[in-house]
Short mmCIF file of C-alpha atoms and ligand atoms in Angstrom, two decimals:
data_model
loop_
_atom_site.label_atom_id
_atom_site.label_comp_id
_atom_site.label_asym_id
_atom_site.label_seq_id
_atom_site.Cartn_x
_atom_site.Cartn_y
_atom_site.Cartn_z
CA MET P 6 108.33 31.10 178.74
CA LYS P 7 104.98 32.73 178.12
CA TYR P 8 102.67 33.02 175.13
CA HIS P 9 100.17 35.56 173.87
CA ILE P 10 97.50 34.50 171.38
CA VAL P 11 95.36 36.97 169.45
CA THR P 12 92.22 35.45 167.96
CA TYR P 13 90.04 36.81 165.17
CA GLY P 14 86.95 35.25 163.63
CA CYS P 15 84.46 32.58 164.52
CA GLN P 16 84.06 30.02 167.33
CA MET P 17 86.06 27.59 165.28
CA ASN P 18 89.03 29.91 165.48
CA VAL P 19 88.45 30.55 169.16
CA HIS P 20 88.63 26.82 169.74
CA GLU P 21 91.64 26.50 167.47
CA SER P 22 93.42 29.06 169.65
CA GLU P 23 92.74 26.77 172.61
CA LYS P 24 94.51 24.04 170.66
CA ILE P 25 97.41 26.36 169.90
CA ALA P 26 97.66 27.12 173.63
CA GLY P 27 97.66 23.37 174.32
CA LEU P 28 100.45 22.80 171.82
CA LEU P 29 102.57 25.60 173.29
CA ARG P 30 102.11 24.25 176.79
CA GLY P 31 103.24 20.88 175.49
CA ILE P 32 106.65 22.33 174.57
CA GLY P 33 107.39 24.23 177.73
CA TYR P 34 105.42 27.46 177.57
CA THR P 35 103.93 27.84 181.01
CA GLY P 36 101.13 30.35 180.56
CA GLU P 37 99.76 33.52 179.08
CA ALA P 38 101.29 36.96 179.28
CA PRO P 39 100.55 40.40 177.82
CA ALA P 40 102.10 40.92 174.36
CA GLU P 41 104.95 43.07 175.79
CA ASP P 42 106.16 40.25 178.04
CA ALA P 43 105.41 37.23 175.87
CA ASP P 44 108.08 34.99 174.33
CA ILE P 45 105.80 34.12 171.44
CA ILE P 46 102.85 36.01 169.98
CA VAL P 47 100.53 33.98 167.79
CA PHE P 48 97.96 35.68 165.55
CA ASN P 49 95.12 33.33 164.70
CA THR P 50 93.61 35.28 161.82
CA CYS P 51 90.30 35.44 159.94
CA CYS P 52 89.53 36.60 156.41
CA ILE P 53 85.76 36.34 156.22
CA ARG P 54 85.41 40.10 155.55
CA GLU P 55 87.88 42.78 154.65
CA ASN P 56 87.68 44.43 158.07
CA ALA P 57 88.77 41.19 159.77
CA GLU P 58 91.91 41.27 157.64
CA ASN P 59 92.56 44.95 158.18
CA HIS P 60 92.27 44.43 161.89
CA ALA P 61 94.93 41.68 161.85
CA PHE P 62 97.21 43.66 159.53
CA GLY P 63 96.98 46.64 161.89
CA ASN P 64 97.74 44.57 164.98
CA ILE P 65 100.67 42.72 163.41
CA GLY P 66 102.13 45.98 162.05
CA ALA P 67 101.93 47.53 165.51
CA LEU P 68 104.46 44.98 166.79
CA LYS P 69 107.37 46.29 164.74
CA LYS P 70 108.88 48.34 167.59
CA LEU P 71 108.33 45.69 170.23
CA LYS P 72 110.04 43.12 168.05
CA ARG P 73 113.01 45.45 167.54
CA ARG P 74 113.31 45.85 171.29
CA ARG P 75 112.85 42.17 172.08
CA LYS P 76 114.73 40.31 169.36
CA GLY P 77 114.31 36.88 170.93
CA MET P 78 110.53 36.97 170.88
CA LEU P 79 108.77 34.95 168.18
CA ILE P 80 105.91 36.18 166.03
CA ALA P 81 103.76 33.53 164.37
CA VAL P 82 100.79 34.10 162.08
CA GLY P 83 98.26 31.35 161.39
CA GLY P 84 94.57 30.93 160.66
CA CYS P 85 92.38 31.61 157.66
CA MET P 86 94.13 34.74 156.39
CA ALA P 87 97.52 33.01 156.45
CA GLN P 88 95.96 30.20 154.42
CA GLU P 89 94.53 32.58 151.81
CA GLU P 90 96.07 32.46 148.35
CA GLY P 91 99.02 34.85 148.14
CA LYS P 92 98.59 36.24 151.66
CA ALA P 93 101.61 34.52 153.23
CA ALA P 94 103.87 36.16 150.65
CA LEU P 95 102.24 39.53 151.25
CA LEU P 96 102.58 39.16 155.03
CA VAL P 97 106.26 38.33 154.77
CA LYS P 98 106.85 41.27 152.46
CA LYS P 99 104.93 43.78 154.56
CA PHE P 100 106.14 42.52 157.91
CA PRO P 101 109.65 41.04 157.53
CA PHE P 102 109.79 40.55 161.31
CA ILE P 103 107.26 37.69 161.21
CA ASP P 104 109.08 34.46 162.17
CA ILE P 105 106.57 31.74 161.40
CA ILE P 106 103.56 31.40 159.11
CA PHE P 107 101.31 28.36 159.30
CA GLY P 108 97.89 27.52 157.87
CA THR P 109 94.58 26.00 158.87
CA HIS P 110 95.56 22.44 157.96
CA ASN P 111 98.76 22.14 159.99
CA VAL P 112 98.09 23.74 163.37
CA ALA P 113 99.59 20.71 165.11
CA GLU P 114 102.84 21.36 163.27
CA LEU P 115 103.44 24.58 165.22
CA PRO P 116 105.86 23.05 167.77
CA ALA P 117 107.94 21.60 164.92
CA LEU P 118 107.95 24.98 163.17
CA ILE P 119 109.16 26.68 166.34
CA GLU P 120 111.97 24.12 166.45
CA ARG P 121 112.82 24.75 162.79
CA LYS P 122 112.91 28.47 163.40
CA LYS P 123 115.96 27.93 165.64
CA ARG P 124 117.89 26.97 162.50
CA GLU P 125 116.11 28.91 159.76
CA LYS P 126 115.62 32.63 159.33
CA LYS P 127 111.92 32.36 158.60
CA VAL P 128 109.56 29.40 158.44
CA VAL P 129 106.51 29.31 156.17
CA SER P 130 104.51 26.08 156.11
CA LEU P 131 101.14 25.76 154.41
CA LEU P 132 99.28 22.65 153.24
CA GLN P 133 96.64 22.65 150.49
CA ASP P 134 94.22 20.50 152.48
CA ARG P 135 94.41 17.77 155.04
CA ALA P 136 93.64 14.08 154.90
CA GLU P 137 93.11 13.36 158.59
CA THR P 138 90.02 14.37 160.54
CA GLU P 139 91.80 14.90 163.86
CA ASP P 140 93.77 18.05 164.65
CA GLY P 141 96.35 16.15 166.65
CA ALA P 142 96.28 18.83 169.32
CA GLU P 143 94.89 18.74 172.84
CA ALA P 144 93.04 21.98 173.61
CA PHE P 145 93.96 24.04 176.66
CA ARG P 146 90.41 25.19 177.29
CA THR P 147 89.62 28.68 178.52
CA SER P 148 85.87 28.81 177.92
CA TYR P 149 84.69 26.95 181.04
CA PRO P 150 81.86 26.10 181.70
CA ASN P 151 81.40 25.79 177.93
CA ALA P 152 83.51 23.45 175.83
CA TRP P 153 83.77 23.61 172.04
CA VAL P 154 83.90 20.32 170.16
CA ASN P 155 84.65 20.15 166.43
CA ILE P 156 82.51 17.70 164.52
CA THR P 157 83.35 18.75 160.96
CA TYR P 158 86.17 20.70 159.34
CA GLY P 159 85.98 22.60 156.08
CA CYS P 160 83.04 23.32 153.82
CA ASN P 161 81.80 22.12 150.43
CA ASN P 162 79.03 24.61 149.90
CA PHE P 163 80.76 27.37 148.01
CA CYS P 164 78.28 30.11 148.74
CA THR P 165 79.41 32.63 146.13
CA TYR P 166 80.35 35.37 148.63
CA CYS P 167 82.31 33.12 150.99
CA ILE P 168 86.00 32.41 151.28
CA VAL P 169 85.75 29.65 153.89
CA PRO P 170 85.78 26.70 151.42
CA TYR P 171 89.03 28.08 149.97
CA VAL P 172 90.82 28.51 153.28
CA ARG P 173 89.36 25.61 155.26
CA GLY P 174 89.37 22.96 152.55
CA ARG P 175 86.87 20.21 151.80
CA GLU P 176 84.38 19.13 154.40
CA LYS P 177 85.49 16.27 156.65
CA SER P 178 83.61 14.67 159.51
CA ARG P 179 85.33 13.42 162.65
CA SER P 180 84.55 9.92 163.80
CA ALA P 181 81.42 9.73 165.96
CA GLU P 182 83.30 7.59 168.50
CA ARG P 183 86.02 10.19 168.91
CA ILE P 184 83.44 12.94 169.35
CA LEU P 185 81.51 10.94 171.95
CA GLU P 186 84.70 10.10 173.79
CA GLU P 187 85.64 13.77 173.90
CA VAL P 188 82.19 14.80 175.15
CA ARG P 189 82.17 12.11 177.86
CA THR P 190 85.58 13.25 179.06
CA LEU P 191 84.51 16.90 179.11
CA VAL P 192 81.29 16.21 181.01
CA ALA P 193 83.18 14.06 183.51
CA ALA P 194 85.66 16.93 183.95
CA GLY P 195 82.79 19.24 184.91
CA TYR P 196 81.97 21.12 181.72
CA LYS P 197 78.31 22.15 181.78
CA GLU P 198 77.78 23.15 178.19
CA ILE P 199 78.97 21.42 175.02
CA THR P 200 78.85 23.26 171.70
CA LEU P 201 79.32 21.15 168.60
CA LEU P 202 81.08 23.05 165.83
CA GLY P 203 81.06 22.81 162.06
CA GLN P 204 80.55 25.17 159.12
CA ASN P 205 77.49 23.11 158.32
CA VAL P 206 76.81 20.60 161.08
CA ASN P 207 73.79 19.27 159.18
CA SER P 208 75.94 17.59 156.58
CA TYR P 209 77.90 15.63 159.21
CA ARG P 210 78.34 11.98 158.29
CA ASP P 211 80.36 9.10 159.68
CA GLY P 212 79.23 5.84 158.06
CA ASP P 213 75.55 5.51 159.00
CA THR P 214 75.71 8.28 161.55
CA ASP P 215 74.27 11.55 160.25
CA PHE P 216 73.92 14.72 162.30
CA PRO P 217 70.57 13.93 163.95
CA ALA P 218 71.94 10.50 164.94
CA LEU P 219 75.14 12.03 166.30
CA LEU P 220 73.23 14.69 168.24
CA ASP P 221 70.98 11.99 169.69
CA ARG P 222 74.02 10.04 170.89
CA VAL P 223 75.78 13.10 172.33
CA ALA P 224 72.60 14.18 174.13
CA SER P 225 72.39 10.68 175.63
CA VAL P 226 75.72 11.09 177.43
CA GLU P 227 75.07 10.90 181.20
CA GLY P 228 75.29 14.02 183.32
CA LYS P 229 73.74 17.50 183.54
CA PHE P 230 74.91 19.65 180.69
CA ARG P 231 73.52 21.82 177.94
CA LEU P 232 74.05 20.93 174.33
CA ARG P 233 74.32 23.48 171.52
CA PHE P 234 75.45 23.25 167.92
CA MET P 235 76.36 25.57 165.08
CA THR P 236 76.01 26.24 162.25
CA SER P 237 72.97 24.73 160.53
CA HIS P 238 72.66 25.28 156.80
CA PRO P 239 68.94 25.72 156.04
CA LYS P 240 69.10 23.50 152.96
CA ASP P 241 69.99 20.51 155.15
CA PHE P 242 67.86 21.36 158.17
CA SER P 243 65.53 18.38 158.56
CA SER P 244 62.51 17.11 160.46
CA ALA P 245 64.77 14.35 161.82
CA LEU P 246 66.91 17.02 163.49
CA VAL P 247 63.89 18.78 164.98
CA ALA P 248 62.70 15.43 166.33
CA VAL P 249 66.01 14.91 168.15
CA MET P 250 65.90 18.47 169.53
CA LYS P 251 62.41 17.76 170.81
CA LYS P 252 63.41 14.44 172.35
CA HIS P 253 66.21 15.77 174.59
CA ASP P 254 65.89 18.46 177.25
CA LYS P 255 69.66 18.87 177.15
CA ILE P 256 69.57 20.31 173.65
CA CYS P 257 68.91 24.04 173.86
CA ASN P 258 65.92 25.12 171.80
CA LEU P 259 67.89 27.86 170.15
CA LEU P 260 68.44 27.35 166.46
CA HIS P 261 70.97 29.46 164.58
CA LEU P 262 69.79 29.21 160.97
CA PRO P 263 71.64 31.67 158.72
CA ALA P 264 69.23 33.00 156.10
CA GLN P 265 71.70 35.48 154.47
CA SER P 266 68.89 37.13 152.46
CA GLY P 267 65.12 37.22 152.22
CA SER P 268 65.12 37.45 148.44
CA THR P 269 64.93 34.27 146.38
CA ARG P 270 66.80 35.89 143.48
CA ILE P 271 69.68 36.96 145.73
CA LEU P 272 69.71 33.57 147.47
CA SER P 273 70.09 31.94 144.09
CA LEU P 274 72.97 34.26 143.18
CA MET P 275 74.51 33.38 146.53
CA ASN P 276 74.24 29.66 145.68
CA ARG P 277 72.40 29.01 148.94
CA ARG P 278 70.18 26.38 147.32
CA TYR P 279 66.90 27.35 149.03
CA THR P 280 64.22 29.92 148.28
CA ARG P 281 62.64 32.40 150.68
CA GLU P 282 59.59 30.11 150.79
CA GLU P 283 61.66 27.02 151.54
CA TYR P 284 63.47 28.89 154.30
CA LEU P 285 60.16 29.93 155.81
CA GLU P 286 58.94 26.33 155.60
CA LYS P 287 61.90 25.26 157.76
CA VAL P 288 61.06 28.04 160.18
CA ALA P 289 57.44 26.87 160.31
CA LEU P 290 58.58 23.28 160.93
CA PHE P 291 60.74 24.46 163.84
CA ARG P 292 57.97 26.65 165.31
CA ARG P 293 55.39 23.90 165.03
CA GLU P 294 57.53 21.27 166.73
CA ILE P 295 59.32 23.49 169.22
CA PRO P 296 56.89 26.31 170.06
CA ASP P 297 59.03 27.67 172.90
CA GLY P 298 62.17 27.75 170.74
CA GLU P 299 64.02 30.75 169.35
CA LEU P 300 65.67 31.43 166.04
CA THR P 301 68.74 33.51 165.30
CA THR P 302 70.34 34.14 161.94
CA ASP P 303 73.06 35.76 159.81
CA LEU P 304 72.11 38.36 157.20
CA ILE P 305 74.12 40.04 154.47
CA VAL P 306 73.13 43.35 152.87
CA GLY P 307 74.50 44.82 149.66
CA PHE P 308 75.20 41.58 147.81
CA PRO P 309 75.94 42.45 144.14
CA THR P 310 72.83 43.66 142.26
CA GLU P 311 70.63 43.68 145.41
CA THR P 312 67.81 46.14 144.76
CA GLU P 313 65.97 48.25 147.33
CA GLU P 314 63.00 45.94 146.96
CA GLU P 315 65.09 42.81 147.49
CA PHE P 316 66.64 44.35 150.56
CA GLY P 317 63.06 45.01 151.71
CA GLU P 318 62.49 41.25 151.51
CA THR P 319 65.33 40.70 153.99
CA LEU P 320 63.72 43.28 156.30
CA SER P 321 60.37 41.55 156.05
CA LEU P 322 62.00 38.15 156.66
CA VAL P 323 63.22 39.40 160.02
CA LYS P 324 59.61 40.09 160.97
CA GLU P 325 58.15 36.98 159.42
CA ALA P 326 60.70 34.50 160.77
CA ASP P 327 60.60 36.45 164.06
CA PHE P 328 64.33 36.11 164.78
CA SER P 329 65.26 36.89 168.37
CA SER P 330 68.57 38.29 167.17
CA ALA P 331 70.81 38.32 164.10
CA PHE P 332 74.37 38.94 163.02
CA THR P 333 74.18 41.49 160.24
CA PHE P 334 76.96 42.10 157.72
CA ILE P 335 77.72 44.36 154.81
CA TYR P 336 78.75 42.23 151.86
CA SER P 337 82.53 42.27 151.51
CA PRO P 338 84.07 41.11 148.21
CA ARG P 339 86.62 38.30 148.77
CA THR P 340 89.21 37.76 146.09
CA GLY P 341 88.77 34.43 144.33
CA THR P 342 85.07 34.02 145.14
CA LYS P 343 82.41 34.12 142.40
CA ALA P 344 80.53 37.08 143.81
CA ALA P 345 83.63 39.28 143.85
CA ALA P 346 83.69 39.07 140.04
CA MET P 347 79.98 39.83 139.63
CA GLU P 348 78.73 43.00 137.99
CA GLY P 349 76.62 45.35 140.04
CA GLN P 350 78.67 45.76 143.22
CA ILE P 351 76.69 47.97 145.61
CA PRO P 352 78.18 51.30 146.74
CA GLU P 353 79.16 51.33 150.38
CA ALA P 354 76.89 54.25 151.24
CA VAL P 355 73.88 52.26 150.04
CA SER P 356 74.90 49.18 152.03
CA LYS P 357 75.49 51.29 155.12
CA ALA P 358 72.02 52.79 154.92
CA ARG P 359 70.54 49.32 154.45
CA ILE P 360 72.34 47.73 157.36
CA ALA P 361 71.27 50.56 159.67
CA ARG P 362 67.63 49.87 158.83
CA LEU P 363 68.16 46.15 159.22
CA ILE P 364 69.79 46.51 162.63
CA GLU P 365 66.88 48.66 163.74
CA GLN P 366 64.43 45.94 162.74
CA VAL P 367 66.48 43.22 164.45
CA ASN P 368 66.78 45.29 167.62
CA GLU P 369 63.04 45.81 167.63
CA ASN P 370 62.57 42.01 167.65
CA THR P 371 65.21 41.52 170.33
CA ARG P 372 63.67 44.17 172.59
CA ARG P 373 60.13 42.90 172.19
CA LYS P 374 61.17 39.31 172.91
CA SER P 375 63.41 40.14 175.86
CA GLU P 376 60.77 42.26 177.54
CA LYS P 377 58.51 39.23 177.76
CA TYR P 378 61.04 37.75 180.18
CA VAL P 379 60.51 40.39 182.86
CA GLY P 380 58.88 38.73 185.87
CA LYS P 381 59.82 35.22 184.73
CA THR P 382 62.36 32.89 186.33
CA ILE P 383 65.04 31.48 184.04
CA GLU P 384 67.86 28.99 184.42
CA VAL P 385 71.23 30.66 183.93
CA LEU P 386 74.52 28.83 183.58
CA CYS P 387 76.94 31.20 185.32
CA GLU P 388 79.98 31.89 183.14
CA ASP P 389 81.88 34.76 184.65
CA PHE P 390 81.99 37.79 186.89
CA ASP P 391 81.63 41.19 185.24
CA GLU P 392 84.00 43.54 187.12
CA LYS P 393 82.43 46.70 185.68
CA LYS P 394 78.86 45.75 186.50
CA GLY P 395 79.86 44.04 189.73
CA MET P 396 77.61 41.14 188.82
CA TYR P 397 77.84 37.54 187.72
CA LEU P 398 76.67 36.68 184.25
CA GLY P 399 75.63 33.66 182.27
CA ARG P 400 73.35 32.48 179.53
CA GLU P 401 69.83 31.13 179.64
CA PRO P 402 69.11 28.21 177.27
CA LEU P 403 67.88 30.48 174.45
CA GLY P 404 71.08 32.52 174.41
CA ARG P 405 70.22 35.70 176.33
CA MET P 406 72.75 36.93 178.85
CA GLY P 407 71.53 37.12 182.45
CA TYR P 408 73.23 39.43 185.03
CA PHE P 409 72.72 38.98 188.75
CA PRO P 410 74.44 39.68 192.07
CA CYS P 411 75.60 36.69 194.10
CA ALA P 412 77.45 36.53 197.42
CA THR P 413 79.49 33.46 196.49
CA ASN P 414 81.41 32.48 193.37
CA CYS P 415 78.89 30.55 191.27
CA VAL P 416 80.80 30.23 187.99
CA GLY P 417 79.96 26.88 186.43
CA GLU P 418 76.70 26.50 188.35
CA PHE P 419 73.14 26.45 187.07
CA VAL P 420 71.18 29.10 188.97
CA GLN P 421 67.56 30.26 188.93
CA MET P 422 67.24 33.98 188.19
CA LYS P 423 64.10 36.09 188.42
CA VAL P 424 64.21 38.71 185.66
CA THR P 425 63.53 42.25 186.85
CA ARG P 426 64.70 44.21 183.82
CA ALA P 427 65.53 43.64 180.15
CA ASN P 428 67.94 45.58 177.96
CA GLY P 429 68.43 44.19 174.44
CA VAL P 430 69.77 40.65 174.74
CA SER P 431 70.73 41.29 178.37
CA LEU P 432 68.44 40.38 181.23
CA TYR P 433 68.98 41.62 184.80
CA GLY P 434 67.61 40.01 187.90
CA GLU P 435 68.16 38.29 191.21
CA LEU P 436 68.61 34.71 192.27
CA VAL P 437 65.67 32.83 193.69
N1 SAH B 3 79.20 28.30 157.83
C1 SAH B 3 78.37 29.26 158.37
C2 SAH B 3 78.89 30.67 158.40
C3 SAH B 3 80.30 30.98 158.34
S1 SAH B 3 80.73 32.63 158.07
C4 SAH B 3 77.10 29.28 157.58
O1 SAH B 3 77.06 28.91 156.45
O2 SAH B 3 76.13 29.71 158.13
C5 SAH B 3 79.66 33.54 159.10
C6 SAH B 3 78.82 34.52 158.39
O3 SAH B 3 79.62 35.52 157.78
C7 SAH B 3 77.99 33.98 157.26
O4 SAH B 3 76.83 33.35 157.69
C8 SAH B 3 77.71 35.20 156.45
O5 SAH B 3 76.54 35.85 156.88
C9 SAH B 3 78.89 36.09 156.73
N2 SAH B 3 79.78 36.23 155.56
C10 SAH B 3 80.49 35.27 154.95
N3 SAH B 3 81.16 35.78 153.90
C11 SAH B 3 80.88 37.10 153.85
C12 SAH B 3 81.27 38.17 152.99
N4 SAH B 3 82.05 37.98 151.95
N5 SAH B 3 80.77 39.41 153.25
C13 SAH B 3 79.94 39.61 154.29
N6 SAH B 3 79.55 38.65 155.13
C14 SAH B 3 79.99 37.39 154.92
FE1 SF4 B 4 80.68 29.89 153.76
FE2 SF4 B 4 78.43 28.94 152.78
FE3 SF4 B 4 80.27 27.28 153.72
FE4 SF4 B 4 78.91 28.81 155.40
S1 SF4 B 4 78.05 27.20 154.11
S2 SF4 B 4 81.11 28.47 155.42
S3 SF4 B 4 78.63 30.67 154.24
S4 SF4 B 4 80.46 28.58 151.93
FE1 F3S B 5 86.07 31.46 160.86
FE2 F3S B 5 86.99 33.67 159.76
FE3 F3S B 5 88.01 31.39 159.09
S1 F3S B 5 84.89 33.24 160.26
S2 F3S B 5 86.44 29.87 159.35
S3 F3S B 5 88.06 32.33 161.11
S4 F3S B 5 87.58 33.06 157.73
#
């Protein structure tokens, strides 16, 4: 029996799909297969923006014929969209051929739901929240040499545009001991990069252990590996965290610090709980303590009532904070969030024009910063072989992708690459 998992959304979902794969392997599925040949197709969905949902709807709908042809195959839909208020009912109505729907709080239940499906016509199982901080599922990892490790689940911040707190529940921290145990096991198994995951890692807490303390302990695990974490909410980004980053070479000096907007008025409407000035103070703190570090960010354009001038403040923030890259989004109203009910929604044409200008500014930063790498030697952790380019690829500590030829398979190895050419976030070179 084979499975096929389709993943939408963030790293958390990517890792959750690894857990789903682990669960399926635990009940006799032996490996992956293309959708046409799979015995179960699992959609791990996202609902952060409307296009993420449309994408999933389109892909699920496209299975109608296949399902008619292969009656025995199972179709399961989980993830954030399945967890969204009213969506399970809509999914069932639109796509009667779906067999199983599960949510974000009961992933580990999937094997039991598959069992139930043998007796029931359709199985829908959603929990409001969860009490436990463990998923109860062993991941079948596919991201070697990187390994994702959850440290928190859920979110309490309720940024007014965001649906995550509604579909992922209240914030919960895993026990520090469990996290350390997992990291030690992964490093011993040969993983070379550990990425700690949480919607807001900075609010991690287990007894006396806060995030800087946890990071310090994880970075003290023996062995050569890189340590990354995401995401940091600027309101909780502290000098204690910078001190730990400075203390350990293992921790990559790349900080992803989502600003969302450069306008204090918009930030306040977003309920981000920092001003432009406070954000820039955190940036200054990071630059002062870690001068060779890099910052990346997330930015939203077209939040309700955003004026041309306020958008201009986001543009100028990109310059001032000197981000090396950024994820840029057009604001997408999410049913049930505060911002969706606000007056002054921005027409799409306006948002599109704004995001184009923003992307241009971000690309300008990326180009300028990448070009400085030409002639330098960087350490790349080889991740994969790019068939099209005929080259190996991997990341340098600050997140740029390095491409290089190599006569032997070096996936999972740290290599030294001399940069000969830069193109956006991609660097090309040869091994030294
Ligand atoms: N917890 C993380 C981000 C999770 S969502 C954090 O707080 O940084 C990833 C990004 O999606 C957010 O940073 C935000 O920029 C974007 N996003 C979230 N909701 C959105 C919406 N309704 N419309 C557009 N972008 C959104
Ligand atoms: Fe969403 Fe804000 Fe929570 Fe991030 S911190 S997941 S943007 S509510
Ligand atoms: Fe992630 Fe999308 Fe859910 S961004 S937390 S998968 S809504």
